Amino acid sequence: MKPRLAYGYPSTRVRRDGDFQCIHCHNLVPSAAAWAGVQHRNHCPYCLWSRHVDLYWAGDRLSACKAGMWPVGLTAKQRVDRYGRSIPGELMLIHACVECNGVAINRIAADDHVAILLEIFQRSQDLDRRLVNQLQAGGIAVLDAAEASLVQARLLGTK
Amino acid sequence: MNTNSESPDDPGVVIKKTIGTYFVLRGGQVLPCGISSLLRKDFVYSTADPTSMPRRVQSARFNTHEDPVAVGDIVRFRDAGDGNGVITAVLPRRNRMARRSAVPMPGAHPFEQVIAANLDQVVAVFAAARPTPSWHLLDRYLVSAESLNLPSLVVITKFDLVAGGEIEDDLFAAAKAYRKIGYPVLLTSAVDGLGLDELRQTLAGRVSVLVGKSGVGKTCLLNALQPGLGLRVNAVNRSTGKGRHTTTHSEMFLLDFGGAIIDTPGVREFGLWNVDAQVLAEFFPEMQPLIGTCKFGLDCRHAEEPGCAIRQAVTNGAISPYRYQSFVRLREEL
Ligand SMILES: Nc1nc2c(ncn2[C@@H]2O[C@H](COP(=O)(O)OP(=O)(O)O)[C@@H](O)[C@H]2O)c(=O)[nH]1
Ligand SMILES: [Zn+2]
Ligand SMILES: [Zn+2]
Ligand SMILES: [Zn+2]
């Protein structure tokens, strides 16, 4: 469980980090919000890898691990519609650390490469079951083939 | 008429100084003293033959910037017998707290202003609330104290403001984390008297430097420890103010129950200027034993290097991620 923001510790959530070089594909990634369309650019838009820098909350920069986090697959935030039914909400990227068992879910940015996102979704159909179960136990459901049309609609804007 | 002819240069402690006058305590008596002009000189030694002993003094410069005597100094002095004395020597200091002073002339070297000497501990004071404690600032103070080889005590005062709430749990957790590193943490309140007996015990018989931003409750805490003490300290601080002359006056306050405290505006600026980024981890006691065990040995900056033992200790829970974050931030600030 995530602790709430600990009293007296600086909230670094709004901290602006500079441009960074992707730990995986080594492309230079501009951090400007205008490019990303999200407040925190936490993954590379070209290969979609992230880095294990946050510990409790997005942007807290409290993790000392700092290893690469690979894009495991996609999940959907659950939201409740006006009839009280749980429906799939925003599409999110699941990241898993290559060195420790850190996992994060992150918002997809406006300039993330759609073709790569679709590729990740494809690949995630063959994920190791143990990883899928471990994520499930942590409350993260990896979207599977049954949700292919949802993923396509969200990523390609088609109905 | 020297009444102390058998022991002309007695040792005493400087407990207060104002411009040109040093108040020396010995055997419960305080004697205002001037200093011997010999103490004001910087001797320039001949370097022609460094092996020749004794070294020959080539010349002497009159030094007007550096005060050779600081509060806390153990000095030898001569009682003139007329209610005044002369300091003739400053005994070697066990430690000292100093700051880099403003340069008096363009092109001159920055010099050190010793704020206090021969200290026993640093007492970092924070409020439980109003204002919210800054743990990063605390880590800064602790690192400064470590760099001076001084033990620290953390005092969280105004605890009455948070007793019985969610914040109390957070403070207990923070106190536990600092105690685990080895820093004693006292929870106090000037309002309900919490922790005051314990605080008296830790201050007794020691010379303590108080650090903490204004508003954290130091004055009230001192008044609660000893009636009127906070007011006296404040009167001195107000008269000295800020700026380059902060150390022309400073004072050590004697405690009824033994020991003394030092709290001057100069001390409030308690800085890190003698700490080098290269050795910062040495001043984090929980990181210190790991130095040299990283994959890159002593070259590791403990930032992003693979195989860093300190980062590993953070990820496996042995070192607090907040302390590590303070370490990273302090290194950027240095
Ligand atoms: N509730 C509560 N308020 C306190 C306590 N100590 C100080 N205060 C209040 O905090 C404010 C600042 O205190 P003061 O001692 O002057 O702070 P200083 O600037 O550090 O000397 C004042 O309004 C005090 O009344 C305390 O133990 N409990
Ligand atoms: Zn990349
Ligand atoms: Zn990790
Ligand atoms: Zn290291």
PDB file of N, CA and C in Angstrom, chain B residues 204-291:
ATOM      1  N   ALA B 204      22.502  19.174  30.590  1.00  0.00           N
ATOM      2  CA  ALA B 204      23.288  19.384  31.811  1.00  0.00           C
ATOM      3  C   ALA B 204      24.749  19.008  31.619  1.00  0.00           C
ATOM      4  N   GLY B 205      25.624  19.909  32.033  1.00  0.00           N
ATOM      5  CA  GLY B 205      27.051  19.614  32.007  1.00  0.00           C
ATOM      6  C   GLY B 205      27.687  19.667  30.630  1.00  0.00           C
ATOM      7  N   ARG B 206      26.922  20.079  29.622  1.00  0.00           N
ATOM      8  CA  ARG B 206      27.491  20.135  28.277  1.00  0.00           C
ATOM      9  C   ARG B 206      27.328  21.528  27.692  1.00  0.00           C
ATOM     10  N   VAL B 207      28.182  21.842  26.722  1.00  0.00           N
ATOM     11  CA  VAL B 207      28.005  23.072  25.959  1.00  0.00           C
ATOM     12  C   VAL B 207      27.262  22.695  24.679  1.00  0.00           C
ATOM     13  N   SER B 208      26.046  23.226  24.549  1.00  0.00           N
ATOM     14  CA  SER B 208      25.199  22.859  23.414  1.00  0.00           C
ATOM     15  C   SER B 208      24.951  24.059  22.522  1.00  0.00           C
ATOM     16  N   VAL B 209      25.003  23.832  21.220  1.00  0.00           N
ATOM     17  CA  VAL B 209      24.653  24.888  20.274  1.00  0.00           C
ATOM     18  C   VAL B 209      23.253  24.611  19.772  1.00  0.00           C
ATOM     19  N   LEU B 210      22.396  25.611  19.914  1.00  0.00           N
ATOM     20  CA  LEU B 210      21.026  25.474  19.433  1.00  0.00           C
ATOM     21  C   LEU B 210      20.950  25.938  17.989  1.00  0.00           C
ATOM     22  N   VAL B 211      20.343  25.126  17.134  1.00  0.00           N
ATOM     23  CA  VAL B 211      20.091  25.576  15.771  1.00  0.00           C
ATOM     24  C   VAL B 211      18.623  25.344  15.451  1.00  0.00           C
ATOM     25  N   GLY B 212      18.075  26.209  14.635  1.00  0.00           N
ATOM     26  CA  GLY B 212      16.660  26.097  14.278  1.00  0.00           C
ATOM     27  C   GLY B 212      16.186  27.443  13.786  1.00  0.00           C
ATOM     28  N   LYS B 213      15.253  27.411  12.831  1.00  0.00           N
ATOM     29  CA  LYS B 213      14.775  28.672  12.266  1.00  0.00           C
ATOM     30  C   LYS B 213      13.926  29.415  13.288  1.00  0.00           C
ATOM     31  N   SER B 214      13.792  30.705  13.090  1.00  0.00           N
ATOM     32  CA  SER B 214      12.990  31.462  14.049  1.00  0.00           C
ATOM     33  C   SER B 214      11.527  31.044  13.894  1.00  0.00           C
ATOM     34  N   GLY B 215      10.832  31.036  15.011  1.00  0.00           N
ATOM     35  CA  GLY B 215       9.425  30.637  15.002  1.00  0.00           C
ATOM     36  C   GLY B 215       9.201  29.195  15.394  1.00  0.00           C
ATOM     37  N   VAL B 216      10.264  28.414  15.477  1.00  0.00           N
ATOM     38  CA  VAL B 216      10.078  26.998  15.820  1.00  0.00           C
ATOM     39  C   VAL B 216       9.808  26.791  17.310  1.00  0.00           C
ATOM     40  N   GLY B 217      10.032  27.821  18.111  1.00  0.00           N
ATOM     41  CA  GLY B 217       9.692  27.708  19.536  1.00  0.00           C
ATOM     42  C   GLY B 217      10.883  27.625  20.469  1.00  0.00           C
ATOM     43  N   LYS B 218      12.033  28.084  20.003  1.00  0.00           N
ATOM     44  CA  LYS B 218      13.232  28.009  20.842  1.00  0.00           C
ATOM     45  C   LYS B 218      13.121  28.880  22.085  1.00  0.00           C
ATOM     46  N   THR B 219      12.630  30.108  21.897  1.00  0.00           N
ATOM     47  CA  THR B 219      12.533  31.025  23.038  1.00  0.00           C
ATOM     48  C   THR B 219      11.639  30.445  24.124  1.00  0.00           C
ATOM     49  N   CYS B 220      10.476  29.955  23.714  1.00  0.00           N
ATOM     50  CA  CYS B 220       9.537  29.393  24.690  1.00  0.00           C
ATOM     51  C   CYS B 220      10.141  28.166  25.362  1.00  0.00           C
ATOM     52  N   LEU B 221      10.857  27.380  24.588  1.00  0.00           N
ATOM     53  CA  LEU B 221      11.464  26.170  25.137  1.00  0.00           C
ATOM     54  C   LEU B 221      12.504  26.535  26.195  1.00  0.00           C
ATOM     55  N   LEU B 222      13.339  27.531  25.886  1.00  0.00           N
ATOM     56  CA  LEU B 222      14.371  27.944  26.834  1.00  0.00           C
ATOM     57  C   LEU B 222      13.742  28.540  28.092  1.00  0.00           C
ATOM     58  N   ASN B 223      12.693  29.337  27.906  1.00  0.00           N
ATOM     59  CA  ASN B 223      12.004  29.898  29.072  1.00  0.00           C
ATOM     60  C   ASN B 223      11.412  28.805  29.942  1.00  0.00           C
ATOM     61  N   ALA B 224      10.910  27.756  29.283  1.00  0.00           N
ATOM     62  CA  ALA B 224      10.320  26.653  30.047  1.00  0.00           C
ATOM     63  C   ALA B 224      11.393  25.860  30.784  1.00  0.00           C
ATOM     64  N   LEU B 225      12.580  25.803  30.221  1.00  0.00           N
ATOM     65  CA  LEU B 225      13.678  25.085  30.869  1.00  0.00           C
ATOM     66  C   LEU B 225      14.170  25.832  32.089  1.00  0.00           C
ATOM     67  N   GLN B 226      14.233  27.147  31.927  1.00  0.00           N
ATOM     68  CA  GLN B 226      14.789  27.993  32.972  1.00  0.00           C
ATOM     69  C   GLN B 226      14.165  29.379  32.809  1.00  0.00           C
ATOM     70  N   PRO B 227      13.411  29.836  33.802  1.00  0.00           N
ATOM     71  CA  PRO B 227      12.672  31.104  33.639  1.00  0.00           C
ATOM     72  C   PRO B 227      13.567  32.255  33.174  1.00  0.00           C
ATOM     73  N   GLY B 228      13.125  32.953  32.143  1.00  0.00           N
ATOM     74  CA  GLY B 228      13.835  34.137  31.673  1.00  0.00           C
ATOM     75  C   GLY B 228      14.950  33.862  30.683  1.00  0.00           C
ATOM     76  N   LEU B 229      15.351  32.601  30.549  1.00  0.00           N
ATOM     77  CA  LEU B 229      16.492  32.281  29.685  1.00  0.00           C
ATOM     78  C   LEU B 229      16.244  32.659  28.226  1.00  0.00           C
ATOM     79  N   GLY B 230      15.079  32.306  27.716  1.00  0.00           N
ATOM     80  CA  GLY B 230      14.754  32.606  26.321  1.00  0.00           C
ATOM     81  C   GLY B 230      14.782  34.099  26.060  1.00  0.00           C
ATOM     82  N   LEU B 231      14.267  34.862  27.010  1.00  0.00           N
ATOM     83  CA  LEU B 231      14.227  36.314  26.847  1.00  0.00           C
ATOM     84  C   LEU B 231      15.627  36.893  26.784  1.00  0.00           C
ATOM     85  N   ARG B 232      16.515  36.384  27.630  1.00  0.00           N
ATOM     86  CA  ARG B 232      17.892  36.877  27.637  1.00  0.00           C
ATOM     87  C   ARG B 232      18.591  36.573  26.325  1.00  0.00           C
ATOM     88  N   VAL B 233      18.381  35.347  25.851  1.00  0.00           N
ATOM     89  CA  VAL B 233      19.001  34.954  24.583  1.00  0.00           C
ATOM     90  C   VAL B 233      18.503  35.861  23.468  1.00  0.00           C
ATOM     91  N   ASN B 234      17.198  36.102  23.434  1.00  0.00           N
ATOM     92  CA  ASN B 234      16.622  36.930  22.383  1.00  0.00           C
ATOM     93  C   ASN B 234      17.115  38.360  22.418  1.00  0.00           C
ATOM     94  N   ALA B 235      17.273  38.894  23.622  1.00  0.00           N
ATOM     95  CA  ALA B 235      17.744  40.270  23.745  1.00  0.00           C
ATOM     96  C   ALA B 235      19.111  40.398  23.079  1.00  0.00           C
ATOM     97  N   VAL B 236      19.968  39.409  23.288  1.00  0.00           N
ATOM     98  CA  VAL B 236      21.290  39.437  22.671  1.00  0.00           C
ATOM     99  C   VAL B 236      21.174  39.305  21.156  1.00  0.00           C
ATOM    100  N   ASN B 237      20.349  38.380  20.710  1.00  0.00           N
ATOM    101  CA  ASN B 237      20.207  38.174  19.274  1.00  0.00           C
ATOM    102  C   ASN B 237      19.657  39.402  18.570  1.00  0.00           C
ATOM    103  N   ARG B 238      18.706  40.075  19.213  1.00  0.00           N
ATOM    104  CA  ARG B 238      18.139  41.267  18.602  1.00  0.00           C
ATOM    105  C   ARG B 238      19.180  42.365  18.469  1.00  0.00           C
ATOM    106  N   SER B 239      20.015  42.503  19.499  1.00  0.00           N
ATOM    107  CA  SER B 239      20.994  43.590  19.463  1.00  0.00           C
ATOM    108  C   SER B 239      22.092  43.336  18.440  1.00  0.00           C
ATOM    109  N   THR B 240      22.331  42.077  18.107  1.00  0.00           N
ATOM    110  CA  THR B 240      23.397  41.806  17.142  1.00  0.00           C
ATOM    111  C   THR B 240      22.887  41.817  15.713  1.00  0.00           C
ATOM    112  N   GLY B 241      21.663  41.326  15.519  1.00  0.00           N
ATOM    113  CA  GLY B 241      21.084  41.360  14.185  1.00  0.00           C
ATOM    114  C   GLY B 241      21.840  40.520  13.179  1.00  0.00           C
ATOM    115  N   LYS B 242      21.582  40.823  11.939  1.00  0.00           N
ATOM    116  CA  LYS B 242      22.216  40.047  10.863  1.00  0.00           C
ATOM    117  C   LYS B 242      23.299  40.874  10.191  1.00  0.00           C
ATOM    118  N   GLY B 243      24.058  40.211   9.345  1.00  0.00           N
ATOM    119  CA  GLY B 243      25.065  40.945   8.589  1.00  0.00           C
ATOM    120  C   GLY B 243      26.455  40.518   8.958  1.00  0.00           C
ATOM    121  N   ARG B 244      27.421  41.257   8.466  1.00  0.00           N
ATOM    122  CA  ARG B 244      28.781  40.781   8.627  1.00  0.00           C
ATOM    123  C   ARG B 244      29.317  40.938  10.040  1.00  0.00           C
ATOM    124  N   HIS B 245      28.610  41.718  10.844  1.00  0.00           N
ATOM    125  CA  HIS B 245      29.116  41.930  12.205  1.00  0.00           C
ATOM    126  C   HIS B 245      28.488  40.993  13.234  1.00  0.00           C
ATOM    127  N   THR B 246      27.790  39.978  12.736  1.00  0.00           N
ATOM    128  CA  THR B 246      27.063  39.099  13.655  1.00  0.00           C
ATOM    129  C   THR B 246      27.919  38.510  14.760  1.00  0.00           C
ATOM    130  N   THR B 247      29.184  38.295  14.474  1.00  0.00           N
ATOM    131  CA  THR B 247      29.962  37.621  15.503  1.00  0.00           C
ATOM    132  C   THR B 247      30.739  38.583  16.384  1.00  0.00           C
ATOM    133  N   THR B 248      30.498  39.887  16.239  1.00  0.00           N
ATOM    134  CA  THR B 248      31.183  40.796  17.151  1.00  0.00           C
ATOM    135  C   THR B 248      30.649  40.623  18.569  1.00  0.00           C
ATOM    136  N   HIS B 249      29.373  40.247  18.678  1.00  0.00           N
ATOM    137  CA  HIS B 249      28.835  39.904  19.994  1.00  0.00           C
ATOM    138  C   HIS B 249      28.440  38.451  19.930  1.00  0.00           C
ATOM    139  N   SER B 250      28.811  37.712  20.908  1.00  0.00           N
ATOM    140  CA  SER B 250      28.165  36.412  21.044  1.00  0.00           C
ATOM    141  C   SER B 250      28.324  35.986  22.477  1.00  0.00           C
ATOM    142  N   GLU B 251      27.507  35.045  22.846  1.00  0.00           N
ATOM    143  CA  GLU B 251      27.416  34.746  24.259  1.00  0.00           C
ATOM    144  C   GLU B 251      27.023  33.298  24.490  1.00  0.00           C
ATOM    145  N   MET B 252      27.538  32.779  25.585  1.00  0.00           N
ATOM    146  CA  MET B 252      27.199  31.445  26.017  1.00  0.00           C
ATOM    147  C   MET B 252      26.341  31.638  27.267  1.00  0.00           C
ATOM    148  N   PHE B 253      25.184  30.983  27.333  1.00  0.00           N
ATOM    149  CA  PHE B 253      24.301  31.161  28.481  1.00  0.00           C
ATOM    150  C   PHE B 253      24.433  29.980  29.421  1.00  0.00           C
ATOM    151  N   LEU B 254      24.763  30.313  30.655  1.00  0.00           N
ATOM    152  CA  LEU B 254      24.964  29.247  31.635  1.00  0.00           C
ATOM    153  C   LEU B 254      23.605  28.752  32.123  1.00  0.00           C
ATOM    154  N   LEU B 255      23.514  27.463  32.284  1.00  0.00           N
ATOM    155  CA  LEU B 255      22.258  26.859  32.741  1.00  0.00           C
ATOM    156  C   LEU B 255      22.326  26.607  34.242  1.00  0.00           C
ATOM    157  N   ASP B 256      21.204  26.864  34.934  1.00  0.00           N
ATOM    158  CA  ASP B 256      21.138  26.649  36.390  1.00  0.00           C
ATOM    159  C   ASP B 256      21.506  25.217  36.757  1.00  0.00           C
ATOM    160  N   PHE B 257      21.110  24.286  35.862  1.00  0.00           N
ATOM    161  CA  PHE B 257      21.334  22.868  36.162  1.00  0.00           C
ATOM    162  C   PHE B 257      22.658  22.369  35.584  1.00  0.00           C
ATOM    163  N   GLY B 258      23.537  23.304  35.234  1.00  0.00           N
ATOM    164  CA  GLY B 258      24.860  22.926  34.728  1.00  0.00           C
ATOM    165  C   GLY B 258      24.887  22.920  33.218  1.00  0.00           C
ATOM    166  N   GLY B 259      26.049  23.269  32.660  1.00  0.00           N
ATOM    167  CA  GLY B 259      26.157  23.326  31.210  1.00  0.00           C
ATOM    168  C   GLY B 259      25.826  24.710  30.687  1.00  0.00           C
ATOM    169  N   ALA B 260      25.844  24.853  29.393  1.00  0.00           N
ATOM    170  CA  ALA B 260      25.606  26.151  28.782  1.00  0.00           C
ATOM    171  C   ALA B 260      25.046  25.957  27.387  1.00  0.00           C
ATOM    172  N   ILE B 261      24.352  26.978  26.905  1.00  0.00           N
ATOM    173  CA  ILE B 261      23.881  26.914  25.523  1.00  0.00           C
ATOM    174  C   ILE B 261      24.387  28.125  24.758  1.00  0.00           C
ATOM    175  N   ILE B 262      24.581  27.915  23.471  1.00  0.00           N
ATOM    176  CA  ILE B 262      24.991  28.992  22.584  1.00  0.00           C
ATOM    177  C   ILE B 262      23.927  29.103  21.509  1.00  0.00           C
ATOM    178  N   ASP B 263      23.454  30.302  21.304  1.00  0.00           N
ATOM    179  CA  ASP B 263      22.472  30.532  20.253  1.00  0.00           C
ATOM    180  C   ASP B 263      22.687  31.948  19.765  1.00  0.00           C
ATOM    181  N   THR B 264      23.335  32.086  18.636  1.00  0.00           N
ATOM    182  CA  THR B 264      23.540  33.423  18.084  1.00  0.00           C
ATOM    183  C   THR B 264      23.024  33.426  16.665  1.00  0.00           C
ATOM    184  N   PRO B 265      22.739  34.612  16.135  1.00  0.00           N
ATOM    185  CA  PRO B 265      22.275  34.644  14.739  1.00  0.00           C
ATOM    186  C   PRO B 265      23.301  33.995  13.811  1.00  0.00           C
ATOM    187  N   GLY B 266      24.571  34.113  14.161  1.00  0.00           N
ATOM    188  CA  GLY B 266      25.608  33.494  13.334  1.00  0.00           C
ATOM    189  C   GLY B 266      25.443  31.993  13.293  1.00  0.00           C
ATOM    190  N   VAL B 267      25.059  31.448  14.428  1.00  0.00           N
ATOM    191  CA  VAL B 267      24.886  30.005  14.511  1.00  0.00           C
ATOM    192  C   VAL B 267      23.668  29.559  13.698  1.00  0.00           C
ATOM    193  N   ARG B 268      22.682  30.434  13.614  1.00  0.00           N
ATOM    194  CA  ARG B 268      21.491  30.068  12.850  1.00  0.00           C
ATOM    195  C   ARG B 268      21.824  29.818  11.391  1.00  0.00           C
ATOM    196  N   GLU B 269      22.891  30.424  10.918  1.00  0.00           N
ATOM    197  CA  GLU B 269      23.267  30.234   9.521  1.00  0.00           C
ATOM    198  C   GLU B 269      24.178  29.028   9.347  1.00  0.00           C
ATOM    199  N   PHE B 270      24.372  28.324  10.424  1.00  0.00           N
ATOM    200  CA  PHE B 270      25.069  27.064  10.457  1.00  0.00           C
ATOM    201  C   PHE B 270      25.174  26.419   9.071  1.00  0.00           C
ATOM    202  N   GLY B 271      26.317  26.606   8.470  1.00  0.00           N
ATOM    203  CA  GLY B 271      26.417  26.211   7.073  1.00  0.00           C
ATOM    204  C   GLY B 271      27.190  24.940   6.825  1.00  0.00           C
ATOM    205  N   LEU B 272      27.333  24.661   5.559  1.00  0.00           N
ATOM    206  CA  LEU B 272      27.983  23.420   5.142  1.00  0.00           C
ATOM    207  C   LEU B 272      29.268  23.709   4.395  1.00  0.00           C
ATOM    208  N   TRP B 273      29.832  24.895   4.601  1.00  0.00           N
ATOM    209  CA  TRP B 273      30.901  25.258   3.690  1.00  0.00           C
ATOM    210  C   TRP B 273      32.163  24.429   3.837  1.00  0.00           C
ATOM    211  N   ASN B 274      32.267  23.718   4.936  1.00  0.00           N
ATOM    212  CA  ASN B 274      33.454  22.867   5.059  1.00  0.00           C
ATOM    213  C   ASN B 274      33.175  21.432   4.624  1.00  0.00           C
ATOM    214  N   VAL B 275      32.008  21.211   3.993  1.00  0.00           N
ATOM    215  CA  VAL B 275      31.682  19.861   3.536  1.00  0.00           C
ATOM    216  C   VAL B 275      31.871  19.785   2.022  1.00  0.00           C
ATOM    217  N   ASP B 276      32.579  18.762   1.586  1.00  0.00           N
ATOM    218  CA  ASP B 276      32.873  18.581   0.189  1.00  0.00           C
ATOM    219  C   ASP B 276      31.955  17.493  -0.366  1.00  0.00           C
ATOM    220  N   ALA B 277      31.415  17.720  -1.558  1.00  0.00           N
ATOM    221  CA  ALA B 277      30.483  16.761  -2.165  1.00  0.00           C
ATOM    222  C   ALA B 277      31.083  15.354  -2.235  1.00  0.00           C
ATOM    223  N   GLN B 278      32.370  15.304  -2.456  1.00  0.00           N
ATOM    224  CA  GLN B 278      33.076  14.037  -2.584  1.00  0.00           C
ATOM    225  C   GLN B 278      32.946  13.145  -1.344  1.00  0.00           C
ATOM    226  N   VAL B 279      32.882  13.797  -0.193  1.00  0.00           N
ATOM    227  CA  VAL B 279      32.900  13.021   1.055  1.00  0.00           C
ATOM    228  C   VAL B 279      31.567  13.091   1.803  1.00  0.00           C
ATOM    229  N   LEU B 280      30.543  13.620   1.141  1.00  0.00           N
ATOM    230  CA  LEU B 280      29.257  13.835   1.819  1.00  0.00           C
ATOM    231  C   LEU B 280      28.726  12.573   2.518  1.00  0.00           C
ATOM    232  N   ALA B 281      28.865  11.413   1.871  1.00  0.00           N
ATOM    233  CA  ALA B 281      28.317  10.172   2.444  1.00  0.00           C
ATOM    234  C   ALA B 281      28.935   9.848   3.808  1.00  0.00           C
ATOM    235  N   GLU B 282      30.143  10.331   4.036  1.00  0.00           N
ATOM    236  CA  GLU B 282      30.776  10.083   5.338  1.00  0.00           C
ATOM    237  C   GLU B 282      29.998  10.720   6.475  1.00  0.00           C
ATOM    238  N   PHE B 283      29.221  11.753   6.142  1.00  0.00           N
ATOM    239  CA  PHE B 283      28.497  12.470   7.170  1.00  0.00           C
ATOM    240  C   PHE B 283      27.063  11.971   7.328  1.00  0.00           C
ATOM    241  N   PHE B 284      26.745  10.877   6.661  1.00  0.00           N
ATOM    242  CA  PHE B 284      25.491  10.158   6.877  1.00  0.00           C
ATOM    243  C   PHE B 284      25.900   8.857   7.574  1.00  0.00           C
ATOM    244  N   PRO B 285      25.737   8.782   8.894  1.00  0.00           N
ATOM    245  CA  PRO B 285      26.268   7.630   9.637  1.00  0.00           C
ATOM    246  C   PRO B 285      25.803   6.279   9.098  1.00  0.00           C
ATOM    247  N   GLU B 286      24.571   6.238   8.550  1.00  0.00           N
ATOM    248  CA  GLU B 286      24.070   4.955   8.047  1.00  0.00           C
ATOM    249  C   GLU B 286      24.706   4.588   6.707  1.00  0.00           C
ATOM    250  N   MET B 287      25.303   5.573   6.019  1.00  0.00           N
ATOM    251  CA  MET B 287      25.951   5.299   4.727  1.00  0.00           C
ATOM    252  C   MET B 287      27.439   5.044   4.915  1.00  0.00           C
ATOM    253  N   GLN B 288      27.967   5.647   5.952  1.00  0.00           N
ATOM    254  CA  GLN B 288      29.402   5.634   6.196  1.00  0.00           C
ATOM    255  C   GLN B 288      30.045   4.245   6.102  1.00  0.00           C
ATOM    256  N   PRO B 289      29.459   3.202   6.747  1.00  0.00           N
ATOM    257  CA  PRO B 289      30.120   1.877   6.679  1.00  0.00           C
ATOM    258  C   PRO B 289      30.130   1.273   5.276  1.00  0.00           C
ATOM    259  N   LEU B 290      29.293   1.807   4.367  1.00  0.00           N
ATOM    260  CA  LEU B 290      29.220   1.220   3.024  1.00  0.00           C
ATOM    261  C   LEU B 290      30.207   1.849   2.047  1.00  0.00           C
ATOM    262  N   ILE B 291      30.793   2.962   2.463  1.00  0.00           N
ATOM    263  CA  ILE B 291      31.714   3.665   1.574  1.00  0.00           C
ATOM    264  C   ILE B 291      32.870   2.744   1.191  1.00  0.00           C
TER     265      ILE B 291
END
